[in-house]
Amino acid sequence: MSESESPFPRDPGAPETSGAPEAATAPPAYTPGSAQPRLNRPVHERYPQIRPTSGYGDPRIRHTGPGPGAGTEQEPERSSKLSARLALALTVVIGQLWGLTIVVDEWMAGDTGTAWWGAGFLVLSFLVVLGIWLVDPKDR
C-alpha cells in the first residue's frame, strides 16, 4: 500500500518518519488538550475523509447525547412515593391471588359460607388498591 492509498491521510505537521512504512500509516496518539498542536485541529482538518453529509459534521447537531441531567432522578420524593405505592399494590395483588385460590378451593369443597367470607376479603382488598390509586390524582 503506497502513501497515497493509506487509510489515514498524511498529517502535514507530523514529523518525518523514515524507514518503517507501518509507522507512517498509524494514526497519531491523541489525548484531549494534547501538547502537540497538530492533534488539536478541528475534526474536518484531522479527518478529511469525513464529509459534512456523513452525519459527524452536520451543522444542525450541536450536542450529542440526551442532555444535561439525563439519567439522574429529578424528583426523588415522588419516586420513593411511587415505589412505596407500587410495593403496597403488588402486596395486595398477591394477597388477592392467594385469597382467590382459597375461595375457589372452599367453594369447590362445598363450604359456601367460608367462600363468601373470602369473596368479601377480595372485594375489600380491591377497595384498598382503589384507595391507593385515588390518593394522589396528579401522579396519573
mmCIF file of N, CA and C in Angstrom:
data_model
loop_
_atom_site.group_PDB
_atom_site.id
_atom_site.type_symbol
_atom_site.label_atom_id
_atom_site.label_comp_id
_atom_site.label_asym_id
_atom_site.label_seq_id
_atom_site.Cartn_x
_atom_site.Cartn_y
_atom_site.Cartn_z
ATOM 1 N N MET A 1 0.851 -1.170 0.000
ATOM 2 C CA MET A 1 0.000 0.000 0.000
ATOM 3 C C MET A 1 0.893 1.228 0.000
ATOM 4 N N SER A 2 0.702 2.081 -0.940
ATOM 5 C CA SER A 2 1.537 3.277 -1.018
ATOM 6 C C SER A 2 0.973 4.348 -0.090
ATOM 7 N N GLU A 3 1.711 5.448 0.039
ATOM 8 C CA GLU A 3 1.281 6.516 0.946
ATOM 9 C C GLU A 3 -0.015 7.154 0.476
ATOM 10 N N SER A 4 -0.253 7.210 -0.841
ATOM 11 C CA SER A 4 -1.493 7.803 -1.353
ATOM 12 C C SER A 4 -2.690 6.895 -1.085
ATOM 13 N N GLU A 5 -2.457 5.574 -0.864
ATOM 14 C CA GLU A 5 -3.535 4.636 -0.576
ATOM 15 C C GLU A 5 -3.715 4.410 0.916
ATOM 16 N N SER A 6 -3.001 5.112 1.738
ATOM 17 C CA SER A 6 -3.053 4.922 3.183
ATOM 18 C C SER A 6 -4.456 5.238 3.708
ATOM 19 N N PRO A 7 -4.952 4.439 4.683
ATOM 20 C CA PRO A 7 -6.271 4.730 5.234
ATOM 21 C C PRO A 7 -6.285 6.042 6.022
ATOM 22 N N PHE A 8 -5.136 6.502 6.453
ATOM 23 C CA PHE A 8 -5.026 7.768 7.181
ATOM 24 C C PHE A 8 -4.213 8.744 6.335
ATOM 25 N N PRO A 9 -4.791 9.886 5.987
ATOM 26 C CA PRO A 9 -4.027 10.845 5.180
ATOM 27 C C PRO A 9 -2.837 11.378 5.958
ATOM 28 N N ARG A 10 -1.816 11.745 5.217
ATOM 29 C CA ARG A 10 -0.605 12.241 5.853
ATOM 30 C C ARG A 10 -0.874 13.573 6.522
ATOM 31 N N ASP A 11 -0.414 13.670 7.765
ATOM 32 C CA ASP A 11 -0.550 14.891 8.552
ATOM 33 C C ASP A 11 0.593 15.819 8.169
ATOM 34 N N PRO A 12 0.292 17.030 7.667
ATOM 35 C CA PRO A 12 1.384 17.919 7.242
ATOM 36 C C PRO A 12 2.249 18.370 8.408
ATOM 37 N N GLY A 13 1.738 18.354 9.614
ATOM 38 C CA GLY A 13 2.540 18.796 10.762
ATOM 39 C C GLY A 13 3.268 17.670 11.459
ATOM 40 N N ALA A 14 3.085 16.443 10.968
ATOM 41 C CA ALA A 14 3.722 15.302 11.612
ATOM 42 C C ALA A 14 5.203 15.270 11.291
ATOM 43 N N PRO A 15 6.014 14.799 12.230
ATOM 44 C CA PRO A 15 7.443 14.682 11.934
ATOM 45 C C PRO A 15 7.673 13.619 10.865
ATOM 46 N N GLU A 16 8.716 13.808 10.091
ATOM 47 C CA GLU A 16 9.053 12.866 9.021
ATOM 48 C C GLU A 16 9.483 11.545 9.628
ATOM 49 N N THR A 17 8.942 10.459 9.070
ATOM 50 C CA THR A 17 9.361 9.127 9.508
ATOM 51 C C THR A 17 10.063 8.462 8.343
ATOM 52 N N SER A 18 11.215 7.950 8.598
ATOM 53 C CA SER A 18 11.938 7.235 7.555
ATOM 54 C C SER A 18 12.121 5.811 8.025
ATOM 55 N N GLY A 19 12.030 4.902 7.115
ATOM 56 C CA GLY A 19 12.264 3.510 7.482
ATOM 57 C C GLY A 19 10.973 2.721 7.484
ATOM 58 N N ALA A 20 10.393 2.477 8.642
ATOM 59 C CA ALA A 20 9.248 1.575 8.791
ATOM 60 C C ALA A 20 7.996 2.164 8.147
ATOM 61 N N PRO A 21 7.428 1.478 7.144
ATOM 62 C CA PRO A 21 6.225 2.011 6.489
ATOM 63 C C PRO A 21 4.995 1.950 7.396
ATOM 64 N N GLU A 22 4.918 1.007 8.363
ATOM 65 C CA GLU A 22 3.748 0.933 9.225
ATOM 66 C C GLU A 22 3.654 2.117 10.183
ATOM 67 N N ALA A 23 4.795 2.747 10.480
ATOM 68 C CA ALA A 23 4.764 3.926 11.344
ATOM 69 C C ALA A 23 4.106 5.100 10.638
ATOM 70 N N ALA A 24 4.195 5.138 9.292
ATOM 71 C CA ALA A 24 3.595 6.235 8.534
ATOM 72 C C ALA A 24 2.086 6.085 8.442
ATOM 73 N N THR A 25 1.550 4.855 8.524
ATOM 74 C CA THR A 25 0.111 4.645 8.393
ATOM 75 C C THR A 25 -0.612 4.639 9.729
ATOM 76 N N ALA A 26 0.103 4.551 10.823
ATOM 77 C CA ALA A 26 -0.557 4.513 12.140
ATOM 78 C C ALA A 26 -1.063 5.905 12.510
ATOM 79 N N PRO A 27 -2.281 5.985 13.059
ATOM 80 C CA PRO A 27 -2.795 7.294 13.461
ATOM 81 C C PRO A 27 -2.026 7.811 14.681
ATOM 82 N N PRO A 28 -1.916 9.116 14.823
ATOM 83 C CA PRO A 28 -1.202 9.643 15.986
ATOM 84 C C PRO A 28 -1.987 9.382 17.265
ATOM 85 N N ALA A 29 -1.251 9.219 18.347
ATOM 86 C CA ALA A 29 -1.901 9.021 19.645
ATOM 87 C C ALA A 29 -2.447 10.372 20.103
ATOM 88 N N TYR A 30 -3.768 10.453 20.232
ATOM 89 C CA TYR A 30 -4.401 11.725 20.584
ATOM 90 C C TYR A 30 -4.903 11.685 22.014
ATOM 91 N N THR A 31 -4.592 12.711 22.744
ATOM 92 C CA THR A 31 -5.189 12.907 24.055
ATOM 93 C C THR A 31 -5.812 14.292 24.053
ATOM 94 N N PRO A 32 -7.001 14.464 24.639
ATOM 95 C CA PRO A 32 -7.627 15.789 24.635
ATOM 96 C C PRO A 32 -6.709 16.830 25.256
ATOM 97 N N GLY A 33 -6.635 17.968 24.624
ATOM 98 C CA GLY A 33 -5.745 19.021 25.110
ATOM 99 C C GLY A 33 -4.293 18.632 24.950
ATOM 100 N N SER A 34 -3.985 17.995 23.840
ATOM 101 C CA SER A 34 -2.649 17.484 23.615
ATOM 102 C C SER A 34 -1.616 18.617 23.558
ATOM 103 N N ALA A 35 -0.402 18.298 23.916
ATOM 104 C CA ALA A 35 0.683 19.283 23.854
ATOM 105 C C ALA A 35 1.123 19.510 22.410
ATOM 106 N N GLN A 36 0.754 18.577 21.524
ATOM 107 C CA GLN A 36 1.104 18.729 20.121
ATOM 108 C C GLN A 36 -0.041 19.469 19.420
ATOM 109 N N PRO A 37 0.186 20.702 18.989
ATOM 110 C CA PRO A 37 -0.909 21.488 18.392
ATOM 111 C C PRO A 37 -1.541 20.840 17.173
ATOM 112 N N ARG A 38 -0.796 20.032 16.432
ATOM 113 C CA ARG A 38 -1.354 19.402 15.240
ATOM 114 C C ARG A 38 -2.479 18.430 15.592
ATOM 115 N N LEU A 39 -2.483 17.925 16.831
ATOM 116 C CA LEU A 39 -3.536 16.999 17.241
ATOM 117 C C LEU A 39 -4.782 17.723 17.746
ATOM 118 N N ASN A 40 -4.702 19.015 17.964
ATOM 119 C CA ASN A 40 -5.836 19.782 18.473
ATOM 120 C C ASN A 40 -6.583 20.509 17.359
ATOM 121 N N ARG A 41 -6.340 20.116 16.127
ATOM 122 C CA ARG A 41 -7.019 20.741 14.994
ATOM 123 C C ARG A 41 -8.484 20.324 14.968
ATOM 124 N N PRO A 42 -9.327 21.083 14.267
ATOM 125 C CA PRO A 42 -10.731 20.680 14.135
ATOM 126 C C PRO A 42 -10.858 19.331 13.445
ATOM 127 N N VAL A 43 -11.979 18.672 13.693
ATOM 128 C CA VAL A 43 -12.189 17.325 13.166
ATOM 129 C C VAL A 43 -12.081 17.286 11.644
ATOM 130 N N HIS A 44 -12.648 18.284 10.955
ATOM 131 C CA HIS A 44 -12.624 18.226 9.493
ATOM 132 C C HIS A 44 -11.216 18.390 8.936
ATOM 133 N N GLU A 45 -10.305 18.949 9.704
ATOM 134 C CA GLU A 45 -8.910 19.021 9.250
ATOM 135 C C GLU A 45 -8.167 17.734 9.585
ATOM 136 N N ARG A 46 -8.450 17.143 10.752
ATOM 137 C CA ARG A 46 -7.773 15.907 11.132
ATOM 138 C C ARG A 46 -8.261 14.726 10.312
ATOM 139 N N TYR A 47 -9.549 14.714 9.963
ATOM 140 C CA TYR A 47 -10.123 13.599 9.224
ATOM 141 C C TYR A 47 -10.850 14.129 7.989
ATOM 142 N N PRO A 48 -10.116 14.416 6.922
ATOM 143 C CA PRO A 48 -10.779 14.973 5.732
ATOM 144 C C PRO A 48 -11.707 13.978 5.039
ATOM 145 N N GLN A 49 -11.590 12.691 5.348
ATOM 146 C CA GLN A 49 -12.457 11.712 4.704
ATOM 147 C C GLN A 49 -13.879 11.768 5.240
ATOM 148 N N ILE A 50 -14.109 12.443 6.371
ATOM 149 C CA ILE A 50 -15.458 12.594 6.900
ATOM 150 C C ILE A 50 -16.093 13.790 6.204
ATOM 151 N N ARG A 51 -17.125 13.514 5.464
ATOM 152 C CA ARG A 51 -17.817 14.556 4.714
ATOM 153 C C ARG A 51 -18.921 15.176 5.568
ATOM 154 N N PRO A 52 -19.332 16.408 5.254
ATOM 155 C CA PRO A 52 -20.428 17.016 6.006
ATOM 156 C C PRO A 52 -21.723 16.218 5.928
ATOM 157 N N THR A 53 -21.877 15.400 4.896
ATOM 158 C CA THR A 53 -23.106 14.620 4.763
ATOM 159 C C THR A 53 -23.040 13.296 5.502
ATOM 160 N N SER A 54 -21.922 12.974 6.143
ATOM 161 C CA SER A 54 -21.805 11.692 6.810
ATOM 162 C C SER A 54 -22.391 11.699 8.211
ATOM 163 N N GLY A 55 -22.907 12.814 8.687
ATOM 164 C CA GLY A 55 -23.556 12.863 9.982
ATOM 165 C C GLY A 55 -22.685 13.447 11.064
ATOM 166 N N TYR A 56 -21.377 13.232 10.967
ATOM 167 C CA TYR A 56 -20.489 13.733 12.009
ATOM 168 C C TYR A 56 -20.349 15.246 11.943
ATOM 169 N N GLY A 57 -20.363 15.779 10.753
ATOM 170 C CA GLY A 57 -20.146 17.210 10.604
ATOM 171 C C GLY A 57 -21.426 17.982 10.344
ATOM 172 N N ASP A 58 -22.560 17.408 10.646
ATOM 173 C CA ASP A 58 -23.838 18.074 10.402
ATOM 174 C C ASP A 58 -23.943 19.316 11.278
ATOM 175 N N PRO A 59 -24.079 20.503 10.678
ATOM 176 C CA PRO A 59 -24.112 21.725 11.484
ATOM 177 C C PRO A 59 -25.347 21.840 12.368
ATOM 178 N N ARG A 60 -26.394 21.059 12.076
ATOM 179 C CA ARG A 60 -27.587 21.120 12.920
ATOM 180 C C ARG A 60 -27.378 20.427 14.252
ATOM 181 N N ILE A 61 -26.393 19.528 14.330
ATOM 182 C CA ILE A 61 -26.126 18.805 15.564
ATOM 183 C C ILE A 61 -25.156 19.620 16.396
ATOM 184 N N ARG A 62 -25.642 20.145 17.503
ATOM 185 C CA ARG A 62 -24.801 20.952 18.379
ATOM 186 C C ARG A 62 -24.264 20.128 19.555
ATOM 187 N N HIS A 63 -25.099 19.267 20.095
ATOM 188 C CA HIS A 63 -24.710 18.458 21.242
ATOM 189 C C HIS A 63 -25.150 17.024 20.983
ATOM 190 N N THR A 64 -24.328 16.095 21.394
ATOM 191 C CA THR A 64 -24.713 14.698 21.292
ATOM 192 C C THR A 64 -25.154 14.231 22.665
ATOM 193 N N GLY A 65 -25.898 13.179 22.694
ATOM 194 C CA GLY A 65 -26.334 12.621 23.964
ATOM 195 C C GLY A 65 -27.680 13.172 24.402
ATOM 196 N N PRO A 66 -28.167 12.675 25.522
ATOM 197 C CA PRO A 66 -29.520 13.017 25.960
ATOM 198 C C PRO A 66 -29.651 14.402 26.583
ATOM 199 N N GLY A 67 -28.577 15.038 26.973
ATOM 200 C CA GLY A 67 -28.672 16.384 27.528
ATOM 201 C C GLY A 67 -28.367 16.428 29.015
ATOM 202 N N PRO A 68 -28.317 17.613 29.559
ATOM 203 C CA PRO A 68 -27.942 17.745 30.969
ATOM 204 C C PRO A 68 -29.009 17.170 31.889
ATOM 205 N N GLY A 69 -28.554 16.475 32.901
ATOM 206 C CA GLY A 69 -29.459 15.923 33.901
ATOM 207 C C GLY A 69 -30.094 14.609 33.532
ATOM 208 N N ALA A 70 -29.800 14.078 32.355
ATOM 209 C CA ALA A 70 -30.411 12.820 31.945
ATOM 210 C C ALA A 70 -29.849 11.673 32.772
ATOM 211 N N GLY A 71 -30.712 10.793 33.164
ATOM 212 C CA GLY A 71 -30.290 9.638 33.946
ATOM 213 C C GLY A 71 -30.244 9.893 35.433
ATOM 214 N N THR A 72 -30.453 11.105 35.856
ATOM 215 C CA THR A 72 -30.483 11.387 37.287
ATOM 216 C C THR A 72 -31.924 11.608 37.709
ATOM 217 N N GLU A 73 -32.214 11.310 38.931
ATOM 218 C CA GLU A 73 -33.572 11.459 39.437
ATOM 219 C C GLU A 73 -33.867 12.929 39.670
ATOM 220 N N GLN A 74 -34.902 13.426 39.016
ATOM 221 C CA GLN A 74 -35.250 14.837 39.131
ATOM 222 C C GLN A 74 -36.097 15.109 40.380
ATOM 223 N N GLU A 75 -36.959 14.143 40.750
ATOM 224 C CA GLU A 75 -37.815 14.294 41.921
ATOM 225 C C GLU A 75 -37.713 13.035 42.777
ATOM 226 N N PRO A 76 -36.725 12.943 43.654
ATOM 227 C CA PRO A 76 -36.565 11.707 44.430
ATOM 228 C C PRO A 76 -37.736 11.427 45.374
ATOM 229 N N GLU A 77 -38.405 12.487 45.878
ATOM 230 C CA GLU A 77 -39.534 12.262 46.783
ATOM 231 C C GLU A 77 -40.673 11.574 46.036
ATOM 232 N N ARG A 78 -40.931 12.032 44.821
ATOM 233 C CA ARG A 78 -42.011 11.439 44.026
ATOM 234 C C ARG A 78 -41.674 9.995 43.685
ATOM 235 N N SER A 79 -40.430 9.748 43.350
ATOM 236 C CA SER A 79 -40.011 8.399 43.001
ATOM 237 C C SER A 79 -40.189 7.448 44.177
ATOM 238 N N SER A 80 -39.797 7.871 45.366
ATOM 239 C CA SER A 80 -39.936 6.996 46.532
ATOM 240 C C SER A 80 -41.404 6.776 46.873
ATOM 241 N N LYS A 81 -42.230 7.819 46.681
ATOM 242 C CA LYS A 81 -43.656 7.677 46.954
ATOM 243 C C LYS A 81 -44.292 6.687 45.978
ATOM 244 N N LEU A 82 -43.941 6.793 44.714
ATOM 245 C CA LEU A 82 -44.485 5.863 43.722
ATOM 246 C C LEU A 82 -44.000 4.438 43.962
ATOM 247 N N SER A 83 -42.744 4.295 44.373
ATOM 248 C CA SER A 83 -42.214 2.958 44.653
ATOM 249 C C SER A 83 -42.937 2.322 45.839
ATOM 250 N N ALA A 84 -43.214 3.112 46.870
ATOM 251 C CA ALA A 84 -43.927 2.591 48.035
ATOM 252 C C ALA A 84 -45.355 2.192 47.662
ATOM 253 N N ARG A 85 -46.011 3.016 46.861
ATOM 254 C CA ARG A 85 -47.373 2.687 46.453
ATOM 255 C C ARG A 85 -47.399 1.448 45.573
ATOM 256 N N LEU A 86 -46.400 1.311 44.714
ATOM 257 C CA LEU A 86 -46.311 0.129 43.862
ATOM 258 C C LEU A 86 -46.090 -1.126 44.701
ATOM 259 N N ALA A 87 -45.206 -1.047 45.687
ATOM 260 C CA ALA A 87 -44.943 -2.201 46.552
ATOM 261 C C ALA A 87 -46.208 -2.593 47.314
ATOM 262 N N LEU A 88 -46.943 -1.609 47.813
ATOM 263 C CA LEU A 88 -48.185 -1.898 48.539
ATOM 264 C C LEU A 88 -49.221 -2.523 47.610
ATOM 265 N N ALA A 89 -49.362 -1.984 46.418
ATOM 266 C CA ALA A 89 -50.332 -2.527 45.461
ATOM 267 C C ALA A 89 -49.969 -3.955 45.055
ATOM 268 N N LEU A 90 -48.674 -4.223 44.841
ATOM 269 C CA LEU A 90 -48.261 -5.582 44.483
ATOM 270 C C LEU A 90 -48.515 -6.560 45.627
ATOM 271 N N THR A 91 -48.309 -6.111 46.856
ATOM 272 C CA THR A 91 -48.595 -6.953 48.015
ATOM 273 C C THR A 91 -50.079 -7.295 48.062
ATOM 274 N N VAL A 92 -50.927 -6.315 47.806
ATOM 275 C CA VAL A 92 -52.372 -6.560 47.813
ATOM 276 C C VAL A 92 -52.762 -7.506 46.683
ATOM 277 N N VAL A 93 -52.168 -7.344 45.510
ATOM 278 C CA VAL A 93 -52.491 -8.228 44.383
ATOM 279 C C VAL A 93 -52.085 -9.665 44.696
ATOM 280 N N ILE A 94 -50.928 -9.847 45.302
ATOM 281 C CA ILE A 94 -50.502 -11.205 45.688
ATOM 282 C C ILE A 94 -51.471 -11.779 46.714
ATOM 283 N N GLY A 95 -51.906 -10.942 47.665
ATOM 284 C CA GLY A 95 -52.908 -11.382 48.645
ATOM 285 C C GLY A 95 -54.228 -11.746 47.980
ATOM 286 N N GLN A 96 -54.617 -11.000 46.955
ATOM 287 C CA GLN A 96 -55.855 -11.319 46.245
ATOM 288 C C GLN A 96 -55.748 -12.657 45.516
ATOM 289 N N LEU A 97 -54.602 -12.916 44.914
ATOM 290 C CA LEU A 97 -54.422 -14.196 44.234
ATOM 291 C C LEU A 97 -54.470 -15.360 45.228
ATOM 292 N N TRP A 98 -53.838 -15.170 46.361
ATOM 293 C CA TRP A 98 -53.876 -16.197 47.402
ATOM 294 C C TRP A 98 -55.312 -16.388 47.886
ATOM 295 N N GLY A 99 -56.000 -15.273 48.139
ATOM 296 C CA GLY A 99 -57.387 -15.349 48.600
ATOM 297 C C GLY A 99 -58.291 -16.006 47.570
ATOM 298 N N LEU A 100 -58.085 -15.711 46.305
ATOM 299 C CA LEU A 100 -58.889 -16.322 45.253
ATOM 300 C C LEU A 100 -58.678 -17.831 45.223
ATOM 301 N N THR A 101 -57.455 -18.283 45.446
ATOM 302 C CA THR A 101 -57.175 -19.716 45.497
ATOM 303 C C THR A 101 -57.940 -20.366 46.645
ATOM 304 N N ILE A 102 -57.915 -19.730 47.814
ATOM 305 C CA ILE A 102 -58.612 -20.274 48.982
ATOM 306 C C ILE A 102 -60.120 -20.293 48.740
ATOM 307 N N VAL A 103 -60.661 -19.198 48.179
ATOM 308 C CA VAL A 103 -62.107 -19.111 47.934
ATOM 309 C C VAL A 103 -62.557 -20.196 46.958
ATOM 310 N N VAL A 104 -61.807 -20.387 45.880
ATOM 311 C CA VAL A 104 -62.192 -21.410 44.900
ATOM 312 C C VAL A 104 -62.122 -22.796 45.526
ATOM 313 N N ASP A 105 -61.087 -23.062 46.329
ATOM 314 C CA ASP A 105 -60.973 -24.365 46.997
ATOM 315 C C ASP A 105 -62.163 -24.608 47.923
ATOM 316 N N GLU A 106 -62.529 -23.606 48.709
ATOM 317 C CA GLU A 106 -63.642 -23.754 49.648
ATOM 318 C C GLU A 106 -64.964 -23.914 48.900
ATOM 319 N N TRP A 107 -65.141 -23.165 47.822
ATOM 320 C CA TRP A 107 -66.373 -23.258 47.042
ATOM 321 C C TRP A 107 -66.517 -24.656 46.433
ATOM 322 N N MET A 108 -65.402 -25.168 45.895
ATOM 323 C CA MET A 108 -65.450 -26.499 45.283
ATOM 324 C C MET A 108 -65.651 -27.606 46.325
ATOM 325 N N ALA A 109 -65.194 -27.338 47.550
ATOM 326 C CA ALA A 109 -65.378 -28.326 48.625
ATOM 327 C C ALA A 109 -66.801 -28.282 49.179
ATOM 328 N N GLY A 110 -67.581 -27.266 48.797
ATOM 329 C CA GLY A 110 -68.960 -27.177 49.243
ATOM 330 C C GLY A 110 -69.154 -26.282 50.459
ATOM 331 N N ASP A 111 -68.094 -25.658 50.958
ATOM 332 C CA ASP A 111 -68.193 -24.774 52.126
ATOM 333 C C ASP A 111 -68.455 -23.352 51.638
ATOM 334 N N THR A 112 -69.713 -23.053 51.303
ATOM 335 C CA THR A 112 -70.044 -21.767 50.701
ATOM 336 C C THR A 112 -69.954 -20.618 51.689
ATOM 337 N N GLY A 113 -70.134 -20.871 52.977
ATOM 338 C CA GLY A 113 -70.022 -19.795 53.968
ATOM 339 C C GLY A 113 -68.623 -19.202 53.999
ATOM 340 N N THR A 114 -67.617 -20.059 54.037
ATOM 341 C CA THR A 114 -66.231 -19.591 54.029
ATOM 342 C C THR A 114 -65.905 -18.931 52.695
ATOM 343 N N ALA A 115 -66.473 -19.447 51.611
ATOM 344 C CA ALA A 115 -66.219 -18.876 50.285
ATOM 345 C C ALA A 115 -66.764 -17.450 50.209
ATOM 346 N N TRP A 116 -67.927 -17.206 50.833
ATOM 347 C CA TRP A 116 -68.477 -15.841 50.807
ATOM 348 C C TRP A 116 -67.619 -14.885 51.635
ATOM 349 N N TRP A 117 -67.098 -15.369 52.778
ATOM 350 C CA TRP A 117 -66.189 -14.511 53.559
ATOM 351 C C TRP A 117 -64.919 -14.202 52.748
ATOM 352 N N GLY A 118 -64.445 -15.174 52.043
ATOM 353 C CA GLY A 118 -63.273 -14.964 51.189
ATOM 354 C C GLY A 118 -63.557 -13.995 50.066
ATOM 355 N N ALA A 119 -64.757 -14.082 49.494
ATOM 356 C CA ALA A 119 -65.136 -13.133 48.438
ATOM 357 C C ALA A 119 -65.192 -11.721 49.009
ATOM 358 N N GLY A 120 -65.662 -11.587 50.251
ATOM 359 C CA GLY A 120 -65.668 -10.274 50.911
ATOM 360 C C GLY A 120 -64.247 -9.741 51.093
ATOM 361 N N PHE A 121 -63.313 -10.632 51.449
ATOM 362 C CA PHE A 121 -61.913 -10.232 51.572
ATOM 363 C C PHE A 121 -61.369 -9.726 50.243
ATOM 364 N N LEU A 122 -61.725 -10.399 49.159
ATOM 365 C CA LEU A 122 -61.251 -9.975 47.838
ATOM 366 C C LEU A 122 -61.812 -8.603 47.467
ATOM 367 N N VAL A 123 -63.062 -8.360 47.772
ATOM 368 C CA VAL A 123 -63.666 -7.054 47.487
ATOM 369 C C VAL A 123 -62.992 -5.975 48.325
ATOM 370 N N LEU A 124 -62.755 -6.262 49.604
ATOM 371 C CA LEU A 124 -62.086 -5.298 50.486
ATOM 372 C C LEU A 124 -60.677 -4.979 49.992
ATOM 373 N N SER A 125 -59.932 -5.987 49.570
ATOM 374 C CA SER A 125 -58.568 -5.722 49.086
ATOM 375 C C SER A 125 -58.602 -4.941 47.777
ATOM 376 N N PHE A 126 -59.621 -5.161 46.939
ATOM 377 C CA PHE A 126 -59.762 -4.352 45.725
ATOM 378 C C PHE A 126 -60.016 -2.892 46.098
ATOM 379 N N LEU A 127 -60.843 -2.653 47.112
ATOM 380 C CA LEU A 127 -61.114 -1.287 47.552
ATOM 381 C C LEU A 127 -59.864 -0.617 48.111
ATOM 382 N N VAL A 128 -58.985 -1.395 48.741
ATOM 383 C CA VAL A 128 -57.713 -0.847 49.231
ATOM 384 C C VAL A 128 -56.862 -0.378 48.053
ATOM 385 N N VAL A 129 -56.763 -1.193 47.023
ATOM 386 C CA VAL A 129 -55.987 -0.799 45.836
ATOM 387 C C VAL A 129 -56.615 0.420 45.180
ATOM 388 N N LEU A 130 -57.939 0.464 45.117
ATOM 389 C CA LEU A 130 -58.616 1.628 44.544
ATOM 390 C C LEU A 130 -58.341 2.885 45.373
ATOM 391 N N GLY A 131 -58.308 2.739 46.699
ATOM 392 C CA GLY A 131 -57.979 3.870 47.568
ATOM 393 C C GLY A 131 -56.558 4.360 47.362
ATOM 394 N N ILE A 132 -55.628 3.439 47.189
ATOM 395 C CA ILE A 132 -54.238 3.818 46.906
ATOM 396 C C ILE A 132 -54.169 4.591 45.595
ATOM 397 N N TRP A 133 -54.938 4.163 44.617
ATOM 398 C CA TRP A 133 -54.941 4.825 43.313
ATOM 399 C C TRP A 133 -55.528 6.228 43.410
ATOM 400 N N LEU A 134 -56.521 6.416 44.265
ATOM 401 C CA LEU A 134 -57.182 7.716 44.395
ATOM 402 C C LEU A 134 -56.434 8.703 45.286
ATOM 403 N N VAL A 135 -55.408 8.245 46.006
ATOM 404 C CA VAL A 135 -54.704 9.114 46.968
ATOM 405 C C VAL A 135 -54.139 10.357 46.307
ATOM 406 N N ASP A 136 -53.443 10.187 45.199
ATOM 407 C CA ASP A 136 -52.773 11.313 44.575
ATOM 408 C C ASP A 136 -53.081 11.367 43.080
ATOM 409 N N PRO A 137 -54.142 12.096 42.696
ATOM 410 C CA PRO A 137 -54.542 12.081 41.292
ATOM 411 C C PRO A 137 -53.558 12.771 40.346
ATOM 412 N N LYS A 138 -52.658 13.621 40.848
ATOM 413 C CA LYS A 138 -51.730 14.298 39.935
ATOM 414 C C LYS A 138 -50.609 13.393 39.433
ATOM 415 N N ASP A 139 -50.453 12.205 40.017
ATOM 416 C CA ASP A 139 -49.428 11.268 39.573
ATOM 417 C C ASP A 139 -49.875 10.445 38.370
ATOM 418 N N ARG A 140 -51.083 10.650 37.907
ATOM 419 C CA ARG A 140 -51.564 9.886 36.760
ATOM 420 C C ARG A 140 -51.368 10.655 35.498
#
